[in-house]
Amino acid sequence: MFSDIRVAETEDNPLFEKFSKSIETAFSLGGICWKVLMLDKEMLIFPILSTLAVFGLLGGIFWPMWSSGEFEVFVNSFESEADFQNDPRVIIGGFLIYFACSFIVIFFNAALLTCAMIRFAGGDPTVMDGLRSSCRNIHQIFVWSLFASTIGYIIQMIESRFDGLARLFIGAIGTAWAIAIYFAIPVLVVDRVGPIEAVKRSVSAMRKTWGTALASHAGLAGLGTLAGIIGFLLVAAGGVRFVDQPSVAYSLWAAAILWFTATTLIITTLSSILKAALYIYAVEGVVPQYFDERTIRSAFGTKDG
């Protein structure tokens, strides 16, 4: 009886069937992206450089203040959290840091996308190819980082000042904005346009790929969650099972850190490779190298028209 109910639910729920197909296609595309990464393992260097640069920036800003005690004095000078959040120095300083970190991430992400596109075009990219491309597009990257950071920062500030349904509504706007600019960086890399045009072209490409783009993102996020669970189990084992054996516990904790780092870098890189592939097919109508036409076409079958 229960099996009959499941069959009936599947047959009467085309949305569920479409979503299941999207997830299946997303994992197929992810597998192809893994093969591409194995051809160009140096692509992993870009998220590493991005992470090091961001931590270097934050460390250079906050460590001197923290070590000297100035940061604690500054925070304690406010009577409430609201006073701290509304202070012009905090707002301006927070935006500048947010913008600087965004610029760093976008710079190296653009370099990674360039290498992916070179590989899909039949070339053999190098790290310098990606870095040279980002340097050539430094003006577009700077302007886009400023534009996107301003909107993102405003959304976050407004969201932090509301609760309940209002906060959910602002969060939904933030999600819609993130979806709208999903392909913005590939647009910058390929077309070298301004921010408004980048948003328009990103939205146009997203209309063709929205089902697979979102399902692929969810699929990769699911893999990241699974990897996080494995890392958590390592930490828990070190803290509970081997609490009386410090050397074993420390080894497990170190393994967990390495595991978290490696999986984050890999999933970030796979996401960028997949984004490049989807963008190429959405805009140029060309099947990227290493993808078969049936798989890539099924990806775009998630939304009619």
PDB file of C-alpha atoms in Angstrom:
ATOM      1  CA  MET A   1       0.000   0.000   0.000  1.00  0.00           C
ATOM      2  CA  PHE A   2       2.738   2.460   0.961  1.00  0.00           C
ATOM      3  CA  SER A   3       4.626   1.744  -2.275  1.00  0.00           C
ATOM      4  CA  ASP A   4       1.452   2.535  -4.221  1.00  0.00           C
ATOM      5  CA  ILE A   5       1.157   5.841  -2.363  1.00  0.00           C
ATOM      6  CA  ARG A   6       4.767   6.727  -3.212  1.00  0.00           C
ATOM      7  CA  VAL A   7       4.229   5.942  -6.885  1.00  0.00           C
ATOM      8  CA  ALA A   8       1.052   8.010  -6.944  1.00  0.00           C
ATOM      9  CA  GLU A   9       2.827  10.928  -5.242  1.00  0.00           C
ATOM     10  CA  THR A  10       5.617  10.833  -7.807  1.00  0.00           C
ATOM     11  CA  GLU A  11       3.230  10.606 -10.735  1.00  0.00           C
ATOM     12  CA  ASP A  12       1.042  13.439  -9.423  1.00  0.00           C
ATOM     13  CA  ASN A  13       3.943  15.667  -8.474  1.00  0.00           C
ATOM     14  CA  PRO A  14       5.836  16.747 -11.589  1.00  0.00           C
ATOM     15  CA  LEU A  15       7.683  19.397  -9.585  1.00  0.00           C
ATOM     16  CA  PHE A  16       9.216  16.695  -7.380  1.00  0.00           C
ATOM     17  CA  GLU A  17      10.154  14.705 -10.471  1.00  0.00           C
ATOM     18  CA  LYS A  18      11.764  17.764 -12.037  1.00  0.00           C
ATOM     19  CA  PHE A  19      13.679  18.531  -8.859  1.00  0.00           C
ATOM     20  CA  SER A  20      14.916  14.948  -8.570  1.00  0.00           C
ATOM     21  CA  LYS A  21      16.060  15.052 -12.175  1.00  0.00           C
ATOM     22  CA  SER A  22      17.819  18.370 -11.542  1.00  0.00           C
ATOM     23  CA  ILE A  23      19.700  16.935  -8.573  1.00  0.00           C
ATOM     24  CA  GLU A  24      20.705  13.863 -10.579  1.00  0.00           C
ATOM     25  CA  THR A  25      21.924  16.047 -13.431  1.00  0.00           C
ATOM     26  CA  ALA A  26      23.765  18.286 -10.962  1.00  0.00           C
ATOM     27  CA  PHE A  27      25.769  15.367  -9.597  1.00  0.00           C
ATOM     28  CA  SER A  28      26.538  14.214 -13.144  1.00  0.00           C
ATOM     29  CA  LEU A  29      27.825  17.666 -13.998  1.00  0.00           C
ATOM     30  CA  GLY A  30      29.797  17.739 -10.745  1.00  0.00           C
ATOM     31  CA  GLY A  31      31.494  14.492 -11.704  1.00  0.00           C
ATOM     32  CA  ILE A  32      32.563  15.963 -15.031  1.00  0.00           C
ATOM     33  CA  CYS A  33      33.882  19.060 -13.258  1.00  0.00           C
ATOM     34  CA  TRP A  34      35.940  16.779 -11.019  1.00  0.00           C
ATOM     35  CA  LYS A  35      37.552  15.263 -14.121  1.00  0.00           C
ATOM     36  CA  VAL A  36      38.345  18.764 -15.363  1.00  0.00           C
ATOM     37  CA  LEU A  37      39.903  19.640 -12.004  1.00  0.00           C
ATOM     38  CA  MET A  38      42.087  16.538 -12.212  1.00  0.00           C
ATOM     39  CA  LEU A  39      43.441  17.876 -15.513  1.00  0.00           C
ATOM     40  CA  ASP A  40      44.261  21.251 -13.967  1.00  0.00           C
ATOM     41  CA  LYS A  41      44.879  20.708 -10.272  1.00  0.00           C
ATOM     42  CA  GLU A  42      46.597  24.096 -10.153  1.00  0.00           C
ATOM     43  CA  MET A  43      43.114  25.677 -10.150  1.00  0.00           C
ATOM     44  CA  LEU A  44      43.052  24.882  -6.432  1.00  0.00           C
ATOM     45  CA  ILE A  45      45.761  27.500  -5.978  1.00  0.00           C
ATOM     46  CA  PHE A  46      43.295  30.351  -6.547  1.00  0.00           C
ATOM     47  CA  PRO A  47      40.998  29.677  -3.551  1.00  0.00           C
ATOM     48  CA  ILE A  48      44.126  29.086  -1.472  1.00  0.00           C
ATOM     49  CA  LEU A  49      45.568  32.455  -2.492  1.00  0.00           C
ATOM     50  CA  SER A  50      42.186  34.099  -1.913  1.00  0.00           C
ATOM     51  CA  THR A  51      41.898  32.644   1.598  1.00  0.00           C
ATOM     52  CA  LEU A  52      45.456  33.606   2.530  1.00  0.00           C
ATOM     53  CA  ALA A  53      44.982  37.129   1.209  1.00  0.00           C
ATOM     54  CA  VAL A  54      41.729  37.643   3.123  1.00  0.00           C
ATOM     55  CA  PHE A  55      43.201  36.308   6.381  1.00  0.00           C
ATOM     56  CA  GLY A  56      46.306  38.423   5.798  1.00  0.00           C
ATOM     57  CA  LEU A  57      44.163  41.522   5.341  1.00  0.00           C
ATOM     58  CA  LEU A  58      42.040  40.852   8.422  1.00  0.00           C
ATOM     59  CA  GLY A  59      45.074  39.936  10.479  1.00  0.00           C
ATOM     60  CA  GLY A  60      46.877  43.103   9.410  1.00  0.00           C
ATOM     61  CA  ILE A  61      43.876  45.204  10.435  1.00  0.00           C
ATOM     62  CA  PHE A  62      42.728  43.563  13.654  1.00  0.00           C
ATOM     63  CA  TRP A  63      45.810  41.929  15.176  1.00  0.00           C
ATOM     64  CA  PRO A  64      47.642  45.193  16.037  1.00  0.00           C
ATOM     65  CA  MET A  65      44.439  46.589  17.597  1.00  0.00           C
ATOM     66  CA  TRP A  66      43.756  43.355  19.459  1.00  0.00           C
ATOM     67  CA  SER A  67      47.285  42.875  20.779  1.00  0.00           C
ATOM     68  CA  SER A  68      47.510  46.467  21.974  1.00  0.00           C
ATOM     69  CA  GLY A  69      44.112  46.335  23.663  1.00  0.00           C
ATOM     70  CA  GLU A  70      42.741  49.220  21.559  1.00  0.00           C
ATOM     71  CA  PHE A  71      40.002  47.070  20.061  1.00  0.00           C
ATOM     72  CA  GLU A  72      38.603  46.078  23.458  1.00  0.00           C
ATOM     73  CA  VAL A  73      38.713  49.683  24.639  1.00  0.00           C
ATOM     74  CA  PHE A  74      36.892  50.805  21.494  1.00  0.00           C
ATOM     75  CA  VAL A  75      34.134  48.176  21.847  1.00  0.00           C
ATOM     76  CA  ASN A  76      33.680  48.866  25.573  1.00  0.00           C
ATOM     77  CA  SER A  77      33.228  52.588  24.867  1.00  0.00           C
ATOM     78  CA  PHE A  78      29.692  51.881  23.606  1.00  0.00           C
ATOM     79  CA  GLU A  79      26.813  51.557  26.042  1.00  0.00           C
ATOM     80  CA  SER A  80      24.859  49.069  23.944  1.00  0.00           C
ATOM     81  CA  GLU A  81      25.134  46.842  20.880  1.00  0.00           C
ATOM     82  CA  ALA A  82      22.792  49.204  19.008  1.00  0.00           C
ATOM     83  CA  ASP A  83      25.148  52.131  19.662  1.00  0.00           C
ATOM     84  CA  PHE A  84      28.026  50.061  18.314  1.00  0.00           C
ATOM     85  CA  GLN A  85      26.134  49.053  15.157  1.00  0.00           C
ATOM     86  CA  ASN A  86      24.975  52.611  14.436  1.00  0.00           C
ATOM     87  CA  ASP A  87      28.313  54.308  14.987  1.00  0.00           C
ATOM     88  CA  PRO A  88      29.509  55.897  11.700  1.00  0.00           C
ATOM     89  CA  ARG A  89      33.055  54.646  12.273  1.00  0.00           C
ATOM     90  CA  VAL A  90      31.817  51.066  12.597  1.00  0.00           C
ATOM     91  CA  ILE A  91      29.561  51.359   9.544  1.00  0.00           C
ATOM     92  CA  ILE A  92      32.213  52.917   7.311  1.00  0.00           C
ATOM     93  CA  GLY A  93      35.017  50.710   8.612  1.00  0.00           C
ATOM     94  CA  GLY A  94      32.874  47.594   8.247  1.00  0.00           C
ATOM     95  CA  PHE A  95      32.015  48.498   4.665  1.00  0.00           C
ATOM     96  CA  LEU A  96      35.642  49.141   3.711  1.00  0.00           C
ATOM     97  CA  ILE A  97      36.687  45.758   5.116  1.00  0.00           C
ATOM     98  CA  TYR A  98      33.708  44.061   3.436  1.00  0.00           C
ATOM     99  CA  PHE A  99      34.611  45.681   0.114  1.00  0.00           C
ATOM    100  CA  ALA A 100      38.301  44.810   0.390  1.00  0.00           C
ATOM    101  CA  CYS A 101      37.549  41.150   1.157  1.00  0.00           C
ATOM    102  CA  SER A 102      35.027  41.003  -1.689  1.00  0.00           C
ATOM    103  CA  PHE A 103      37.561  42.459  -4.106  1.00  0.00           C
ATOM    104  CA  ILE A 104      40.137  39.837  -3.145  1.00  0.00           C
ATOM    105  CA  VAL A 105      37.675  36.952  -3.502  1.00  0.00           C
ATOM    106  CA  ILE A 106      36.333  38.205  -6.837  1.00  0.00           C
ATOM    107  CA  PHE A 107      39.841  38.816  -8.200  1.00  0.00           C
ATOM    108  CA  PHE A 108      40.948  35.225  -7.639  1.00  0.00           C
ATOM    109  CA  ASN A 109      37.545  33.789  -8.560  1.00  0.00           C
ATOM    110  CA  ALA A 110      37.764  35.586 -11.906  1.00  0.00           C
ATOM    111  CA  ALA A 111      41.235  34.085 -12.408  1.00  0.00           C
ATOM    112  CA  LEU A 112      39.871  30.594 -11.684  1.00  0.00           C
ATOM    113  CA  LEU A 113      36.949  31.068 -14.085  1.00  0.00           C
ATOM    114  CA  THR A 114      39.349  32.205 -16.790  1.00  0.00           C
ATOM    115  CA  CYS A 115      41.374  29.020 -16.431  1.00  0.00           C
ATOM    116  CA  ALA A 116      38.199  26.906 -16.557  1.00  0.00           C
ATOM    117  CA  MET A 117      37.085  28.624 -19.755  1.00  0.00           C
ATOM    118  CA  ILE A 118      40.508  28.142 -21.346  1.00  0.00           C
ATOM    119  CA  ARG A 119      40.321  24.424 -20.523  1.00  0.00           C
ATOM    120  CA  PHE A 120      36.786  24.160 -21.929  1.00  0.00           C
ATOM    121  CA  ALA A 121      37.983  25.848 -25.118  1.00  0.00           C
ATOM    122  CA  GLY A 122      40.625  23.134 -25.563  1.00  0.00           C
ATOM    123  CA  GLY A 123      43.588  24.985 -24.059  1.00  0.00           C
ATOM    124  CA  ASP A 124      45.935  24.121 -21.212  1.00  0.00           C
ATOM    125  CA  PRO A 125      45.700  26.974 -18.689  1.00  0.00           C
ATOM    126  CA  THR A 126      48.316  27.975 -16.163  1.00  0.00           C
ATOM    127  CA  VAL A 127      48.047  29.938 -12.929  1.00  0.00           C
ATOM    128  CA  MET A 128      49.641  32.923 -14.651  1.00  0.00           C
ATOM    129  CA  ASP A 129      46.956  32.853 -17.361  1.00  0.00           C
ATOM    130  CA  GLY A 130      44.322  33.367 -14.702  1.00  0.00           C
ATOM    131  CA  LEU A 131      46.259  36.047 -12.825  1.00  0.00           C
ATOM    132  CA  ARG A 132      47.059  37.962 -16.012  1.00  0.00           C
ATOM    133  CA  SER A 133      43.380  37.918 -16.966  1.00  0.00           C
ATOM    134  CA  SER A 134      42.332  39.320 -13.594  1.00  0.00           C
ATOM    135  CA  CYS A 135      45.006  41.997 -13.833  1.00  0.00           C
ATOM    136  CA  ARG A 136      43.763  42.975 -17.314  1.00  0.00           C
ATOM    137  CA  ASN A 137      40.227  43.185 -15.935  1.00  0.00           C
ATOM    138  CA  ILE A 138      41.254  44.910 -12.702  1.00  0.00           C
ATOM    139  CA  HIS A 139      39.121  47.986 -13.457  1.00  0.00           C
ATOM    140  CA  GLN A 140      35.962  45.938 -14.086  1.00  0.00           C
ATOM    141  CA  ILE A 141      36.669  43.799 -11.012  1.00  0.00           C
ATOM    142  CA  PHE A 142      37.161  46.881  -8.840  1.00  0.00           C
ATOM    143  CA  VAL A 143      33.977  48.579 -10.040  1.00  0.00           C
ATOM    144  CA  TRP A 144      31.951  45.373  -9.747  1.00  0.00           C
ATOM    145  CA  SER A 145      33.316  44.671  -6.254  1.00  0.00           C
ATOM    146  CA  LEU A 146      32.345  48.183  -5.157  1.00  0.00           C
ATOM    147  CA  PHE A 147      28.884  47.889  -6.707  1.00  0.00           C
ATOM    148  CA  ALA A 148      28.102  44.385  -5.393  1.00  0.00           C
ATOM    149  CA  SER A 149      29.614  45.094  -1.967  1.00  0.00           C
ATOM    150  CA  THR A 150      27.527  48.237  -1.537  1.00  0.00           C
ATOM    151  CA  ILE A 151      24.272  46.417  -2.271  1.00  0.00           C
ATOM    152  CA  GLY A 152      25.251  43.337  -0.256  1.00  0.00           C
ATOM    153  CA  TYR A 153      26.374  45.409   2.727  1.00  0.00           C
ATOM    154  CA  ILE A 154      23.173  47.491   2.733  1.00  0.00           C
ATOM    155  CA  ILE A 155      21.048  44.332   2.622  1.00  0.00           C
ATOM    156  CA  GLN A 156      22.988  42.812   5.516  1.00  0.00           C
ATOM    157  CA  MET A 157      22.749  45.989   7.585  1.00  0.00           C
ATOM    158  CA  ILE A 158      18.990  46.266   7.058  1.00  0.00           C
ATOM    159  CA  GLU A 159      18.479  42.563   7.791  1.00  0.00           C
ATOM    160  CA  SER A 160      20.415  42.810  11.073  1.00  0.00           C
ATOM    161  CA  ARG A 161      18.099  45.574  12.276  1.00  0.00           C
ATOM    162  CA  PHE A 162      14.853  43.625  11.881  1.00  0.00           C
ATOM    163  CA  ASP A 163      13.323  40.528  13.421  1.00  0.00           C
ATOM    164  CA  GLY A 164      10.603  38.075  12.505  1.00  0.00           C
ATOM    165  CA  LEU A 165       8.861  38.293   9.130  1.00  0.00           C
ATOM    166  CA  ALA A 166      10.591  41.533   8.197  1.00  0.00           C
ATOM    167  CA  ARG A 167      13.973  39.868   8.594  1.00  0.00           C
ATOM    168  CA  LEU A 168      12.833  36.896   6.519  1.00  0.00           C
ATOM    169  CA  PHE A 169      11.639  39.275   3.799  1.00  0.00           C
ATOM    170  CA  ILE A 170      14.946  41.142   3.688  1.00  0.00           C
ATOM    171  CA  GLY A 171      16.755  37.787   3.668  1.00  0.00           C
ATOM    172  CA  ALA A 172      14.668  36.734   0.676  1.00  0.00           C
ATOM    173  CA  ILE A 173      15.727  39.901  -1.134  1.00  0.00           C
ATOM    174  CA  GLY A 174      19.342  39.032  -0.395  1.00  0.00           C
ATOM    175  CA  THR A 175      18.837  35.531  -1.780  1.00  0.00           C
ATOM    176  CA  ALA A 176      17.209  36.921  -4.928  1.00  0.00           C
ATOM    177  CA  TRP A 177      20.149  39.286  -5.374  1.00  0.00           C
ATOM    178  CA  ALA A 178      22.649  36.438  -5.003  1.00  0.00           C
ATOM    179  CA  ILE A 179      20.756  34.435  -7.648  1.00  0.00           C
ATOM    180  CA  ALA A 180      20.586  37.419 -10.006  1.00  0.00           C
ATOM    181  CA  ILE A 181      24.358  37.941  -9.970  1.00  0.00           C
ATOM    182  CA  TYR A 182      25.253  34.226 -10.132  1.00  0.00           C
ATOM    183  CA  PHE A 183      26.865  34.633 -13.573  1.00  0.00           C
ATOM    184  CA  ALA A 184      28.166  38.178 -13.085  1.00  0.00           C
ATOM    185  CA  ILE A 185      31.838  37.239 -12.742  1.00  0.00           C
ATOM    186  CA  PRO A 186      31.883  35.089 -15.920  1.00  0.00           C
ATOM    187  CA  VAL A 187      30.308  38.088 -17.685  1.00  0.00           C
ATOM    188  CA  LEU A 188      33.097  40.325 -16.401  1.00  0.00           C
ATOM    189  CA  VAL A 189      35.765  37.835 -17.506  1.00  0.00           C
ATOM    190  CA  VAL A 190      34.350  37.357 -21.004  1.00  0.00           C
ATOM    191  CA  ASP A 191      32.717  40.675 -21.892  1.00  0.00           C
ATOM    192  CA  ARG A 192      34.463  43.206 -19.618  1.00  0.00           C
ATOM    193  CA  VAL A 193      31.287  45.264 -19.121  1.00  0.00           C
ATOM    194  CA  GLY A 194      30.054  47.549 -16.383  1.00  0.00           C
ATOM    195  CA  PRO A 195      28.135  46.396 -13.309  1.00  0.00           C
ATOM    196  CA  ILE A 196      24.614  47.184 -14.559  1.00  0.00           C
ATOM    197  CA  GLU A 197      25.182  45.351 -17.836  1.00  0.00           C
ATOM    198  CA  ALA A 198      26.800  42.480 -15.924  1.00  0.00           C
ATOM    199  CA  VAL A 199      23.659  42.083 -13.815  1.00  0.00           C
ATOM    200  CA  LYS A 200      21.423  42.160 -16.920  1.00  0.00           C
ATOM    201  CA  ARG A 201      23.460  39.501 -18.714  1.00  0.00           C
ATOM    202  CA  SER A 202      23.723  37.402 -15.569  1.00  0.00           C
ATOM    203  CA  VAL A 203      19.940  37.450 -15.138  1.00  0.00           C
ATOM    204  CA  SER A 204      19.509  36.531 -18.822  1.00  0.00           C
ATOM    205  CA  ALA A 205      21.819  33.527 -18.451  1.00  0.00           C
ATOM    206  CA  MET A 206      20.187  32.511 -15.164  1.00  0.00           C
ATOM    207  CA  ARG A 207      16.760  32.403 -16.825  1.00  0.00           C
ATOM    208  CA  LYS A 208      18.060  29.631 -19.077  1.00  0.00           C
ATOM    209  CA  THR A 209      19.860  27.657 -16.388  1.00  0.00           C
ATOM    210  CA  TRP A 210      18.101  28.484 -13.148  1.00  0.00           C
ATOM    211  CA  GLY A 211      16.976  24.938 -12.370  1.00  0.00           C
ATOM    212  CA  THR A 212      20.353  23.292 -12.811  1.00  0.00           C
ATOM    213  CA  ALA A 213      22.357  26.236 -11.478  1.00  0.00           C
ATOM    214  CA  LEU A 214      20.444  26.178  -8.200  1.00  0.00           C
ATOM    215  CA  ALA A 215      20.228  22.371  -7.995  1.00  0.00           C
ATOM    216  CA  SER A 216      23.959  22.114  -8.715  1.00  0.00           C
ATOM    217  CA  HIS A 217      24.678  24.659  -6.014  1.00  0.00           C
ATOM    218  CA  ALA A 218      22.463  22.684  -3.638  1.00  0.00           C
ATOM    219  CA  GLY A 219      24.155  19.425  -4.649  1.00  0.00           C
ATOM    220  CA  LEU A 220      27.627  20.793  -3.999  1.00  0.00           C
ATOM    221  CA  ALA A 221      26.405  22.335  -0.745  1.00  0.00           C
ATOM    222  CA  GLY A 222      25.089  18.896   0.212  1.00  0.00           C
ATOM    223  CA  LEU A 223      28.514  17.402  -0.419  1.00  0.00           C
ATOM    224  CA  GLY A 224      29.989  20.144   1.718  1.00  0.00           C
ATOM    225  CA  THR A 225      27.540  19.329   4.509  1.00  0.00           C
ATOM    226  CA  LEU A 226      28.446  15.641   4.290  1.00  0.00           C
ATOM    227  CA  ALA A 227      32.128  16.523   4.453  1.00  0.00           C
ATOM    228  CA  GLY A 228      31.388  18.749   7.457  1.00  0.00           C
ATOM    229  CA  ILE A 229      29.700  15.861   9.252  1.00  0.00           C
ATOM    230  CA  ILE A 230      32.768  13.693   8.684  1.00  0.00           C
ATOM    231  CA  GLY A 231      35.006  16.447  10.036  1.00  0.00           C
ATOM    232  CA  PHE A 232      32.725  16.901  13.053  1.00  0.00           C
ATOM    233  CA  LEU A 233      32.926  13.175  13.776  1.00  0.00           C
ATOM    234  CA  LEU A 234      36.715  13.435  13.765  1.00  0.00           C
ATOM    235  CA  VAL A 235      36.568  16.331  16.213  1.00  0.00           C
ATOM    236  CA  ALA A 236      34.038  14.507  18.412  1.00  0.00           C
ATOM    237  CA  ALA A 237      36.136  11.353  18.418  1.00  0.00           C
ATOM    238  CA  GLY A 238      39.160  13.356  19.494  1.00  0.00           C
ATOM    239  CA  GLY A 239      37.232  15.100  22.242  1.00  0.00           C
ATOM    240  CA  VAL A 240      35.266  12.147  23.612  1.00  0.00           C
ATOM    241  CA  ARG A 241      36.663   8.794  22.585  1.00  0.00           C
ATOM    242  CA  PHE A 242      40.336   9.672  22.963  1.00  0.00           C
ATOM    243  CA  VAL A 243      40.150  12.335  25.658  1.00  0.00           C
ATOM    244  CA  ASP A 244      42.628  10.307  27.754  1.00  0.00           C
ATOM    245  CA  GLN A 245      45.054   9.999  24.830  1.00  0.00           C
ATOM    246  CA  PRO A 246      46.086  13.583  23.971  1.00  0.00           C
ATOM    247  CA  SER A 247      48.388  12.598  21.112  1.00  0.00           C
ATOM    248  CA  VAL A 248      45.580  10.712  19.341  1.00  0.00           C
ATOM    249  CA  ALA A 249      43.060  13.481  20.047  1.00  0.00           C
ATOM    250  CA  TYR A 250      45.381  16.174  18.668  1.00  0.00           C
ATOM    251  CA  SER A 251      46.041  14.067  15.591  1.00  0.00           C
ATOM    252  CA  LEU A 252      42.314  13.707  14.941  1.00  0.00           C
ATOM    253  CA  TRP A 253      41.752  17.430  15.405  1.00  0.00           C
ATOM    254  CA  ALA A 254      44.570  18.209  12.993  1.00  0.00           C
ATOM    255  CA  ALA A 255      43.088  15.731  10.508  1.00  0.00           C
ATOM    256  CA  ALA A 256      39.690  17.415  10.893  1.00  0.00           C
ATOM    257  CA  ILE A 257      41.182  20.848  10.135  1.00  0.00           C
ATOM    258  CA  LEU A 258      42.948  19.504   7.056  1.00  0.00           C
ATOM    259  CA  TRP A 259      39.758  17.734   5.982  1.00  0.00           C
ATOM    260  CA  PHE A 260      37.627  20.884   6.358  1.00  0.00           C
ATOM    261  CA  THR A 261      40.203  22.939   4.461  1.00  0.00           C
ATOM    262  CA  ALA A 262      40.668  20.478   1.600  1.00  0.00           C
ATOM    263  CA  THR A 263      36.954  19.825   1.050  1.00  0.00           C
ATOM    264  CA  THR A 264      36.114  23.542   1.149  1.00  0.00           C
ATOM    265  CA  LEU A 265      38.790  24.328  -1.433  1.00  0.00           C
ATOM    266  CA  ILE A 266      37.697  21.475  -3.705  1.00  0.00           C
ATOM    267  CA  ILE A 267      33.981  22.267  -3.561  1.00  0.00           C
ATOM    268  CA  THR A 268      34.646  25.972  -4.153  1.00  0.00           C
ATOM    269  CA  THR A 269      36.736  25.119  -7.216  1.00  0.00           C
ATOM    270  CA  LEU A 270      34.180  22.639  -8.583  1.00  0.00           C
ATOM    271  CA  SER A 271      31.462  25.261  -8.195  1.00  0.00           C
ATOM    272  CA  SER A 272      33.442  27.766 -10.269  1.00  0.00           C
ATOM    273  CA  ILE A 273      34.218  25.186 -12.967  1.00  0.00           C
ATOM    274  CA  LEU A 274      30.541  24.266 -13.222  1.00  0.00           C
ATOM    275  CA  LYS A 275      29.528  27.923 -13.355  1.00  0.00           C
ATOM    276  CA  ALA A 276      31.907  28.480 -16.261  1.00  0.00           C
ATOM    277  CA  ALA A 277      30.501  25.474 -18.148  1.00  0.00           C
ATOM    278  CA  LEU A 278      26.875  26.514 -17.660  1.00  0.00           C
ATOM    279  CA  TYR A 279      27.661  30.071 -18.710  1.00  0.00           C
ATOM    280  CA  ILE A 280      29.401  28.969 -21.911  1.00  0.00           C
ATOM    281  CA  TYR A 281      26.438  26.866 -22.988  1.00  0.00           C
ATOM    282  CA  ALA A 282      23.821  29.433 -21.912  1.00  0.00           C
ATOM    283  CA  VAL A 283      25.434  32.328 -23.776  1.00  0.00           C
ATOM    284  CA  GLU A 284      27.246  30.718 -26.702  1.00  0.00           C
ATOM    285  CA  GLY A 285      25.138  27.591 -27.189  1.00  0.00           C
ATOM    286  CA  VAL A 286      28.371  25.568 -27.391  1.00  0.00           C
ATOM    287  CA  VAL A 287      28.833  22.357 -25.441  1.00  0.00           C
ATOM    288  CA  PRO A 288      31.991  22.819 -23.321  1.00  0.00           C
ATOM    289  CA  GLN A 289      34.747  20.293 -23.869  1.00  0.00           C
ATOM    290  CA  TYR A 290      34.500  17.159 -21.663  1.00  0.00           C
ATOM    291  CA  PHE A 291      30.709  17.532 -21.419  1.00  0.00           C
ATOM    292  CA  ASP A 292      28.425  15.404 -23.543  1.00  0.00           C
ATOM    293  CA  GLU A 293      25.543  17.171 -25.256  1.00  0.00           C
ATOM    294  CA  ARG A 294      22.881  14.956 -23.691  1.00  0.00           C
ATOM    295  CA  THR A 295      23.979  15.835 -20.148  1.00  0.00           C
ATOM    296  CA  ILE A 296      24.341  19.537 -20.797  1.00  0.00           C
ATOM    297  CA  ARG A 297      21.011  19.692 -22.648  1.00  0.00           C
ATOM    298  CA  SER A 298      19.237  17.881 -19.825  1.00  0.00           C
ATOM    299  CA  ALA A 299      20.620  20.561 -17.541  1.00  0.00           C
ATOM    300  CA  PHE A 300      18.807  23.219 -19.494  1.00  0.00           C
ATOM    301  CA  GLY A 301      15.665  21.124 -19.666  1.00  0.00           C
ATOM    302  CA  THR A 302      14.823  22.137 -16.080  1.00  0.00           C
ATOM    303  CA  LYS A 303      13.072  25.255 -17.308  1.00  0.00           C
ATOM    304  CA  ASP A 304      11.024  25.502 -20.454  1.00  0.00           C
ATOM    305  CA  GLY A 305      11.846  28.310 -22.834  1.00  0.00           C
TER     306      GLY A 305
END
